[in-house]
Amino acid sequence: MANRIFLILFAALSVLQCKAVMPVLFGETLPDTDGKHVNAHGGNILKVDSVYYWYGESRGDSIAGFRQYGVACYTSSDLRNWQNRGLVFETSSQVGSPVESGCLMERPKVVYCPATGRYVMWFHHELKDRGYAAAQAAVATADNPLGPFHFSHSGRVNPGIYPLNMPQTDAAYNTALEWWTPEWRAEIERGMFVERDLESGQMARDQTIFIDTDGKAYHVYSSEDNLTLQIAELDSTYEKHTGRYIRIFPGGHNEAPALFRHGGKYWMVTSGCTGWDPNEARLLCADSVMGEWTQLPNPCRGENAARTFNGQSAYIYSDGQGGFTFMADIWRPKNLADSRHIWLPIQFDADGIPYIQAP
Ligand code: DGJ
């Protein structure tokens, strides 16, 4: 009951106040100003002056909705009415291009870089016809939030460099070990896959970009065959890694990272690893982005909390005034364009621990 009252108050305030407040979304279709469901998934919202830009995966009409033509952008002045501004980054028709039509561009995140004056888009990049094997991180940049974004580079992360929190001598890649055995798990924890991928660079799949209050940016991604999260520092252009990175929860199978900072702590919501199917969200906490991170119980509460309300974290939007919104996708793998949106306010308990309440 108390929670219902909170949500009604939250909605009422959003109408009364002049400033735009994130509405609650909970899986219904979200028509844009043309009446079509907003086809932007796994992305983020960036506010520039008084305009909100919502970037996300634009999912297509073939191969069971798998096909992607680019990254979509919708704009709004009130976070409620969204205008489709088309694709701000497009796949290429040029054969052999890294972003040749047929590639995947998942979980795009766009940030503004004060040092360069450029808008920087990072995304999980998979090469055409290679499924999820490439596991690369790609960057595209633009001078304008509406693009067009131009492809800059793509690849594995930090080739030839060991994580800060893994002694170089710790693990040797051992192909003889049978997967999922205790011996294999122990070697995964010691960094067997870091060693395997050392020369080519670390795998990067589900990802996000987090900018700290000091302006430093971090790339957080599922690595090591999705078994381990890595956090890599970006340089002042936000376009390149500095080479400083850590691994967290080795073997913990975390996907869909979404971060925010509140109450002097860094918080991260992740999911487990079950493809397009929902699972229980995890809450991670640290005093510093570069660790140590600890895990707390599931932050979701209410109906379907054990399945993240049937969704998977995409981003945590900060309004810059202490308000945070949990953004998630309810994936519809048979028609990904029709995947639904969850936007719920992050609340804090008496101990300052964040939680997300079903409406
Ligand atoms: C879960 C990821 O979070 C999604 O972004 C997508 O890569 C699917 N897996 C693919 O199965």
Tab-separated table of C-alpha atoms and ligand atoms in Angstrom:
chain	number	residue	atom	x	y	z
A	1	MET	CA	0.000	0.000	0.000
A	2	ALA	CA	2.729	2.427	1.103
A	3	ASN	CA	4.560	1.672	-2.126
A	4	ARG	CA	1.462	2.329	-4.203
A	5	ILE	CA	1.050	5.699	-2.467
A	6	PHE	CA	4.714	6.459	-3.182
A	7	LEU	CA	4.259	5.723	-6.879
A	8	ILE	CA	1.047	7.769	-7.121
A	9	LEU	CA	2.829	10.674	-5.421
A	10	PHE	CA	5.773	10.183	-7.767
A	11	ALA	CA	3.459	10.359	-10.798
A	12	ALA	CA	1.499	13.334	-9.378
A	13	LEU	CA	4.679	15.253	-8.681
A	14	SER	CA	5.833	14.697	-12.236
A	15	VAL	CA	2.685	16.431	-13.490
A	16	LEU	CA	2.772	19.264	-10.953
A	17	GLN	CA	6.428	20.098	-11.280
A	18	CYS	CA	7.646	22.018	-14.283
A	19	LYS	CA	10.806	19.979	-14.521
A	20	ALA	CA	10.501	16.754	-16.459
A	21	VAL	CA	10.321	13.654	-14.300
A	22	MET	CA	10.763	10.147	-15.642
A	23	PRO	CA	7.370	8.468	-15.961
A	24	VAL	CA	6.893	4.926	-14.708
A	25	LEU	CA	6.927	2.399	-17.554
A	26	PHE	CA	6.099	-1.199	-16.855
A	27	GLY	CA	5.888	-3.241	-20.012
A	28	GLU	CA	3.076	-1.512	-21.873
A	29	THR	CA	3.623	-0.407	-25.479
A	30	LEU	CA	5.124	3.065	-25.620
A	31	PRO	CA	3.888	4.946	-28.688
A	32	ASP	CA	6.189	7.626	-30.091
A	33	THR	CA	4.766	10.838	-31.583
A	34	ASP	CA	3.928	8.858	-34.760
A	35	GLY	CA	2.042	6.260	-32.722
A	36	LYS	CA	4.680	3.523	-33.165
A	37	HIS	CA	6.223	1.644	-30.228
A	38	VAL	CA	9.599	3.117	-29.272
A	39	ASN	CA	12.162	0.832	-30.918
A	40	ALA	CA	15.250	1.702	-28.839
A	41	HIS	CA	16.538	-1.037	-26.550
A	42	GLY	CA	19.475	-1.662	-24.237
A	43	GLY	CA	20.458	2.008	-24.512
A	44	ASN	CA	20.602	5.173	-22.444
A	45	ILE	CA	19.246	8.678	-22.076
A	46	LEU	CA	21.444	11.755	-22.379
A	47	LYS	CA	20.235	15.256	-21.591
A	48	VAL	CA	21.701	18.056	-23.692
A	49	ASP	CA	20.452	21.554	-22.779
A	50	SER	CA	16.712	21.013	-22.363
A	51	VAL	CA	16.394	18.038	-24.705
A	52	TYR	CA	16.481	14.368	-23.739
A	53	TYR	CA	18.043	11.979	-26.243
A	54	TRP	CA	17.130	8.321	-25.911
A	55	TYR	CA	19.535	6.038	-27.785
A	56	GLY	CA	19.035	2.328	-28.235
A	57	GLU	CA	19.196	-0.728	-30.431
A	58	SER	CA	16.844	-0.360	-33.360
A	59	ARG	CA	15.673	-3.882	-34.036
A	60	GLY	CA	14.513	-4.867	-37.482
A	61	ASP	CA	11.940	-6.837	-39.233
A	62	SER	CA	13.642	-10.040	-40.266
A	63	ILE	CA	15.483	-13.053	-38.836
A	64	ALA	CA	13.003	-13.041	-35.972
A	65	GLY	CA	13.602	-9.366	-35.309
A	66	PHE	CA	17.300	-9.942	-34.934
A	67	ARG	CA	18.393	-7.799	-37.830
A	68	GLN	CA	19.784	-4.401	-36.971
A	69	TYR	CA	20.152	-1.408	-39.232
A	70	GLY	CA	21.688	0.870	-36.654
A	71	VAL	CA	21.290	2.751	-33.423
A	72	ALA	CA	18.057	4.701	-32.998
A	73	CYS	CA	17.522	8.036	-31.313
A	74	TYR	CA	14.294	9.518	-29.958
A	75	THR	CA	14.058	13.015	-28.482
A	76	SER	CA	11.755	14.553	-25.915
A	77	SER	CA	11.436	17.720	-23.875
A	78	ASP	CA	9.324	16.108	-21.135
A	79	LEU	CA	10.475	12.441	-21.030
A	80	ARG	CA	6.939	11.420	-22.038
A	81	ASN	CA	6.480	12.365	-25.662
A	82	TRP	CA	9.197	10.838	-27.799
A	83	GLN	CA	9.874	11.783	-31.393
A	84	ASN	CA	11.644	9.274	-33.603
A	85	ARG	CA	14.760	10.962	-35.019
A	86	GLY	CA	15.769	7.935	-37.066
A	87	LEU	CA	19.057	6.080	-37.031
A	88	VAL	CA	21.953	8.175	-35.745
A	89	PHE	CA	24.427	5.420	-36.564
A	90	GLU	CA	23.863	3.027	-39.432
A	91	THR	CA	25.281	-0.270	-40.556
A	92	SER	CA	27.271	-0.091	-43.789
A	93	SER	CA	26.405	-1.649	-47.152
A	94	GLN	CA	30.129	-1.901	-47.909
A	95	VAL	CA	31.262	-5.541	-47.999
A	96	GLY	CA	34.021	-6.173	-45.448
A	97	SER	CA	33.245	-3.114	-43.362
A	98	PRO	CA	33.392	-3.963	-39.640
A	99	VAL	CA	29.875	-2.607	-39.357
A	100	GLU	CA	28.639	-4.291	-42.514
A	101	SER	CA	24.899	-4.854	-42.500
A	102	GLY	CA	24.354	-8.074	-40.556
A	103	CYS	CA	26.637	-7.125	-37.691
A	104	LEU	CA	25.210	-6.632	-34.198
A	105	MET	CA	25.293	-3.375	-32.266
A	106	GLU	CA	23.968	-4.050	-28.786
A	107	ARG	CA	23.588	-1.937	-25.651
A	108	PRO	CA	24.731	1.392	-27.170
A	109	LYS	CA	25.594	4.151	-24.697
A	110	VAL	CA	26.168	7.745	-25.762
A	111	VAL	CA	28.051	10.226	-23.590
A	112	TYR	CA	29.290	13.753	-24.126
A	113	CYS	CA	33.028	14.311	-23.775
A	114	PRO	CA	33.930	17.802	-22.522
A	115	ALA	CA	37.602	17.366	-23.492
A	116	THR	CA	36.840	16.871	-27.199
A	117	GLY	CA	33.363	18.374	-27.510
A	118	ARG	CA	32.307	15.135	-29.204
A	119	TYR	CA	29.453	12.746	-28.514
A	120	VAL	CA	30.880	9.282	-28.031
A	121	MET	CA	28.916	6.103	-28.601
A	122	TRP	CA	30.165	2.774	-27.258
A	123	PHE	CA	28.426	-0.458	-28.173
A	124	HIS	CA	28.831	-4.212	-27.983
A	125	HIS	CA	29.845	-5.130	-31.497
A	126	GLU	CA	29.533	-8.519	-33.143
A	127	LEU	CA	30.778	-9.107	-36.669
A	128	LYS	CA	28.518	-10.224	-39.501
A	129	ASP	CA	27.872	-13.977	-39.618
A	130	ARG	CA	29.929	-14.689	-36.521
A	131	GLY	CA	27.160	-14.896	-33.937
A	132	TYR	CA	28.499	-13.674	-30.600
A	133	ALA	CA	32.079	-14.885	-31.178
A	134	ALA	CA	33.825	-11.581	-31.882
A	135	ALA	CA	32.835	-10.016	-28.515
A	136	GLN	CA	34.203	-6.583	-29.358
A	137	ALA	CA	33.713	-3.056	-28.051
A	138	ALA	CA	33.164	-0.398	-30.697
A	139	VAL	CA	33.239	3.393	-30.725
A	140	ALA	CA	31.512	5.875	-33.025
A	141	THR	CA	31.601	9.641	-32.583
A	142	ALA	CA	29.589	12.665	-33.657
A	143	ASP	CA	29.699	16.439	-33.298
A	144	ASN	CA	25.983	16.563	-32.668
A	145	PRO	CA	23.787	14.428	-30.385
A	146	LEU	CA	21.609	13.623	-33.385
A	147	GLY	CA	24.630	12.376	-35.293
A	148	PRO	CA	25.448	11.166	-37.764
A	149	PHE	CA	27.854	9.073	-35.686
A	150	HIS	CA	30.940	7.950	-37.599
A	151	PHE	CA	32.585	4.613	-36.914
A	152	SER	CA	35.923	5.059	-35.173
A	153	HIS	CA	37.239	1.655	-34.086
A	154	SER	CA	36.276	-1.727	-32.703
A	155	GLY	CA	38.147	-4.527	-30.999
A	156	ARG	CA	38.836	-6.510	-27.896
A	157	VAL	CA	39.872	-4.586	-24.787
A	158	ASN	CA	43.402	-3.800	-23.583
A	159	PRO	CA	45.435	-6.339	-25.615
A	160	GLY	CA	48.634	-7.482	-23.936
A	161	ILE	CA	47.741	-5.925	-20.594
A	162	TYR	CA	46.974	-7.749	-17.351
A	163	PRO	CA	44.198	-6.535	-15.029
A	164	LEU	CA	45.379	-4.520	-12.033
A	165	ASN	CA	43.964	-7.073	-9.622
A	166	MET	CA	45.364	-10.206	-11.233
A	167	PRO	CA	48.949	-11.218	-10.663
A	168	GLN	CA	50.551	-12.022	-14.038
A	169	THR	CA	51.651	-15.416	-12.911
A	170	ASP	CA	48.264	-16.436	-11.624
A	171	ALA	CA	46.739	-18.500	-14.373
A	172	ALA	CA	47.754	-20.522	-17.370
A	173	TYR	CA	45.281	-21.354	-20.119
A	174	ASN	CA	44.543	-25.023	-19.783
A	175	THR	CA	42.420	-26.553	-22.550
A	176	ALA	CA	42.458	-29.981	-20.897
A	177	LEU	CA	40.164	-28.895	-18.079
A	178	GLU	CA	36.551	-29.943	-18.398
A	179	TRP	CA	34.111	-27.014	-18.245
A	180	TRP	CA	32.113	-26.482	-15.040
A	181	THR	CA	34.237	-28.832	-12.924
A	182	PRO	CA	35.529	-27.392	-9.611
A	183	GLU	CA	39.087	-27.400	-11.045
A	184	TRP	CA	37.901	-25.452	-14.110
A	185	ARG	CA	36.031	-22.963	-11.909
A	186	ALA	CA	39.113	-22.431	-9.773
A	187	GLU	CA	41.184	-21.673	-12.885
A	188	ILE	CA	38.507	-19.323	-14.237
A	189	GLU	CA	38.667	-17.443	-10.949
A	190	ARG	CA	42.427	-17.250	-11.204
A	191	GLY	CA	42.079	-15.748	-14.689
A	192	MET	CA	42.511	-18.609	-17.144
A	193	PHE	CA	40.464	-16.784	-19.820
A	194	VAL	CA	42.297	-13.495	-19.242
A	195	GLU	CA	45.449	-15.418	-20.079
A	196	ARG	CA	43.804	-17.066	-23.104
A	197	ASP	CA	42.767	-13.675	-24.511
A	198	LEU	CA	45.768	-11.685	-23.385
A	199	GLU	CA	47.278	-11.140	-26.817
A	200	SER	CA	44.044	-10.377	-28.703
A	201	GLY	CA	42.538	-8.385	-25.842
A	202	GLN	CA	39.706	-9.146	-23.469
A	203	MET	CA	36.240	-10.111	-24.694
A	204	ALA	CA	33.551	-7.436	-24.303
A	205	ARG	CA	29.843	-8.192	-24.611
A	206	ASP	CA	27.081	-6.575	-22.479
A	207	GLN	CA	28.386	-3.158	-21.591
A	208	THR	CA	27.814	0.280	-20.184
A	209	ILE	CA	29.714	3.541	-19.766
A	210	PHE	CA	29.813	5.255	-16.396
A	211	ILE	CA	31.050	8.800	-15.855
A	212	ASP	CA	32.079	9.660	-12.331
A	213	THR	CA	31.606	13.082	-10.730
A	214	ASP	CA	35.277	13.869	-11.396
A	215	GLY	CA	34.636	13.417	-15.136
A	216	LYS	CA	36.524	10.132	-15.364
A	217	ALA	CA	34.802	7.560	-17.569
A	218	TYR	CA	34.727	3.786	-17.220
A	219	HIS	CA	33.737	0.981	-19.541
A	220	VAL	CA	32.045	-1.901	-17.717
A	221	TYR	CA	31.522	-5.089	-19.698
A	222	SER	CA	30.900	-8.808	-19.486
A	223	SER	CA	34.121	-10.527	-20.386
A	224	GLU	CA	35.852	-13.905	-20.261
A	225	ASP	CA	32.977	-15.751	-22.014
A	226	ASN	CA	30.453	-13.749	-19.923
A	227	LEU	CA	31.841	-15.333	-16.776
A	228	THR	CA	33.501	-12.243	-15.328
A	229	LEU	CA	32.832	-8.526	-15.323
A	230	GLN	CA	35.667	-6.175	-16.132
A	231	ILE	CA	35.883	-2.437	-15.456
A	232	ALA	CA	38.274	-0.502	-17.669
A	233	GLU	CA	39.210	3.140	-17.287
A	234	LEU	CA	38.803	5.387	-20.363
A	235	ASP	CA	41.141	8.240	-21.280
A	236	SER	CA	40.062	11.886	-21.325
A	237	THR	CA	38.624	11.557	-24.862
A	238	TYR	CA	36.280	8.791	-23.613
A	239	GLU	CA	37.189	6.985	-26.845
A	240	LYS	CA	40.076	4.764	-25.705
A	241	HIS	CA	41.025	2.549	-22.789
A	242	THR	CA	43.956	3.658	-20.645
A	243	GLY	CA	45.111	0.100	-19.946
A	244	ARG	CA	44.029	0.206	-16.293
A	245	TYR	CA	41.328	-2.350	-15.646
A	246	ILE	CA	40.085	-4.796	-13.052
A	247	ARG	CA	38.063	-7.990	-13.035
A	248	ILE	CA	35.213	-8.431	-10.582
A	249	PHE	CA	33.249	-11.489	-9.497
A	250	PRO	CA	35.251	-13.954	-11.573
A	251	GLY	CA	32.987	-16.795	-12.631
A	252	GLY	CA	29.955	-14.857	-11.339
A	253	HIS	CA	28.180	-14.753	-14.720
A	254	ASN	CA	27.059	-11.106	-14.632
A	255	GLU	CA	25.495	-9.402	-17.652
A	256	ALA	CA	23.644	-6.127	-18.310
A	257	PRO	CA	25.661	-3.816	-16.003
A	258	ALA	CA	24.084	-0.481	-15.017
A	259	LEU	CA	25.827	1.871	-12.562
A	260	PHE	CA	25.143	4.905	-10.452
A	261	ARG	CA	26.670	6.772	-7.546
A	262	HIS	CA	24.721	7.669	-4.411
A	263	GLY	CA	25.410	8.202	-0.724
A	264	GLY	CA	29.156	8.068	-1.204
A	265	LYS	CA	28.962	4.623	-2.782
A	266	TYR	CA	28.969	3.159	-6.268
A	267	TRP	CA	26.099	0.832	-7.073
A	268	MET	CA	25.701	-1.567	-9.926
A	269	VAL	CA	22.700	-3.606	-11.000
A	270	THR	CA	23.424	-6.616	-13.181
A	271	SER	CA	21.583	-9.708	-14.362
A	272	GLY	CA	22.575	-13.318	-14.535
A	273	CYS	CA	23.267	-14.930	-17.867
A	274	THR	CA	20.231	-16.647	-19.428
A	275	GLY	CA	20.103	-15.289	-22.987
A	276	TRP	CA	16.911	-13.315	-23.631
A	277	ASP	CA	15.142	-14.906	-20.658
A	278	PRO	CA	14.779	-12.920	-17.462
A	279	ASN	CA	16.505	-13.885	-14.247
A	280	GLU	CA	17.132	-12.399	-10.821
A	281	ALA	CA	18.935	-9.050	-10.744
A	282	ARG	CA	22.016	-8.570	-8.586
A	283	LEU	CA	23.091	-5.512	-6.639
A	284	LEU	CA	26.794	-4.747	-6.320
A	285	CYS	CA	28.376	-2.037	-4.199
A	286	ALA	CA	31.801	-0.409	-3.884
A	287	ASP	CA	33.567	2.588	-2.342
A	288	SER	CA	35.448	3.173	-5.569
A	289	VAL	CA	34.687	2.256	-9.192
A	290	MET	CA	37.925	0.303	-9.350
A	291	GLY	CA	36.809	-1.849	-6.417
A	292	GLU	CA	36.544	-3.693	-4.115
A	293	TRP	CA	32.974	-4.636	-5.071
A	294	THR	CA	30.678	-6.656	-2.837
A	295	GLN	CA	27.380	-8.310	-3.692
A	296	LEU	CA	24.087	-7.608	-1.899
A	297	PRO	CA	20.693	-9.308	-2.235
A	298	ASN	CA	18.372	-8.815	-5.218
A	299	PRO	CA	17.370	-5.111	-5.325
A	300	CYS	CA	13.947	-5.815	-6.891
A	301	ARG	CA	10.813	-6.016	-4.749
A	302	GLY	CA	7.213	-6.979	-5.399
A	303	GLU	CA	5.594	-9.203	-7.983
A	304	ASN	CA	8.056	-10.965	-10.256
A	305	ALA	CA	11.030	-9.527	-8.359
A	306	ALA	CA	12.858	-12.840	-8.774
A	307	ARG	CA	12.727	-12.306	-12.560
A	308	THR	CA	13.506	-8.560	-12.567
A	309	PHE	CA	9.820	-7.973	-13.449
A	310	ASN	CA	10.542	-10.053	-16.611
A	311	GLY	CA	13.156	-7.510	-17.700
A	312	GLN	CA	16.910	-7.073	-17.814
A	313	SER	CA	18.809	-3.967	-16.735
A	314	ALA	CA	19.887	-1.523	-19.446
A	315	TYR	CA	20.851	1.720	-17.701
A	316	ILE	CA	20.371	3.795	-14.585
A	317	TYR	CA	19.493	7.350	-15.509
A	318	SER	CA	20.567	10.059	-13.079
A	319	ASP	CA	18.609	13.314	-13.240
A	320	GLY	CA	21.545	15.136	-11.655
A	321	GLN	CA	19.380	16.083	-8.653
A	322	GLY	CA	19.544	12.871	-6.696
A	323	GLY	CA	16.864	11.015	-8.669
A	324	PHE	CA	17.698	7.731	-10.389
A	325	THR	CA	15.633	5.620	-12.758
A	326	PHE	CA	16.161	1.948	-13.386
A	327	MET	CA	15.746	1.326	-17.124
A	328	ALA	CA	15.297	-2.259	-18.288
A	329	ASP	CA	14.157	-4.231	-21.326
A	330	ILE	CA	11.510	-6.903	-21.411
A	331	TRP	CA	12.981	-8.769	-24.349
A	332	ARG	CA	10.720	-10.284	-26.976
A	333	PRO	CA	13.171	-12.437	-28.923
A	334	LYS	CA	10.594	-13.388	-31.558
A	335	ASN	CA	10.144	-9.707	-32.363
A	336	LEU	CA	12.870	-7.713	-30.657
A	337	ALA	CA	11.517	-4.406	-31.991
A	338	ASP	CA	8.482	-5.001	-29.790
A	339	SER	CA	10.590	-5.509	-26.638
A	340	ARG	CA	9.028	-3.496	-23.839
A	341	HIS	CA	10.422	-0.877	-21.491
A	342	ILE	CA	10.625	-0.762	-17.730
A	343	TRP	CA	11.365	2.549	-16.021
A	344	LEU	CA	11.120	2.519	-12.242
A	345	PRO	CA	12.467	4.978	-9.682
A	346	ILE	CA	15.300	3.740	-7.503
A	347	GLN	CA	14.334	4.041	-3.855
A	348	PHE	CA	16.548	3.766	-0.782
A	349	ASP	CA	15.846	1.914	2.450
A	350	ALA	CA	16.651	3.203	5.948
A	351	ASP	CA	20.247	1.994	5.541
A	352	GLY	CA	20.633	3.767	2.222
A	353	ILE	CA	20.508	0.523	0.235
A	354	PRO	CA	18.836	0.996	-3.169
A	355	TYR	CA	15.801	-1.032	-4.171
A	356	ILE	CA	13.379	-1.139	-7.075
A	357	GLN	CA	9.720	-1.650	-6.302
A	358	ALA	CA	7.163	-3.119	-8.720
A	359	PRO	CA	4.227	-0.686	-9.133
B	1	DGJ	C1	21.578	-11.160	-23.060
B	1	DGJ	C2	22.148	-9.806	-23.310
B	1	DGJ	O1	21.994	-9.047	-22.148
B	1	DGJ	C3	21.467	-9.157	-24.485
B	1	DGJ	O2	21.976	-7.864	-24.668
B	1	DGJ	C4	21.691	-10.027	-25.677
B	1	DGJ	O3	23.051	-10.068	-25.981
B	1	DGJ	C5	21.173	-11.443	-25.387
B	1	DGJ	N1	21.805	-11.975	-24.214
B	1	DGJ	C6	21.420	-12.372	-26.533
B	1	DGJ	O4	21.028	-13.670	-26.194
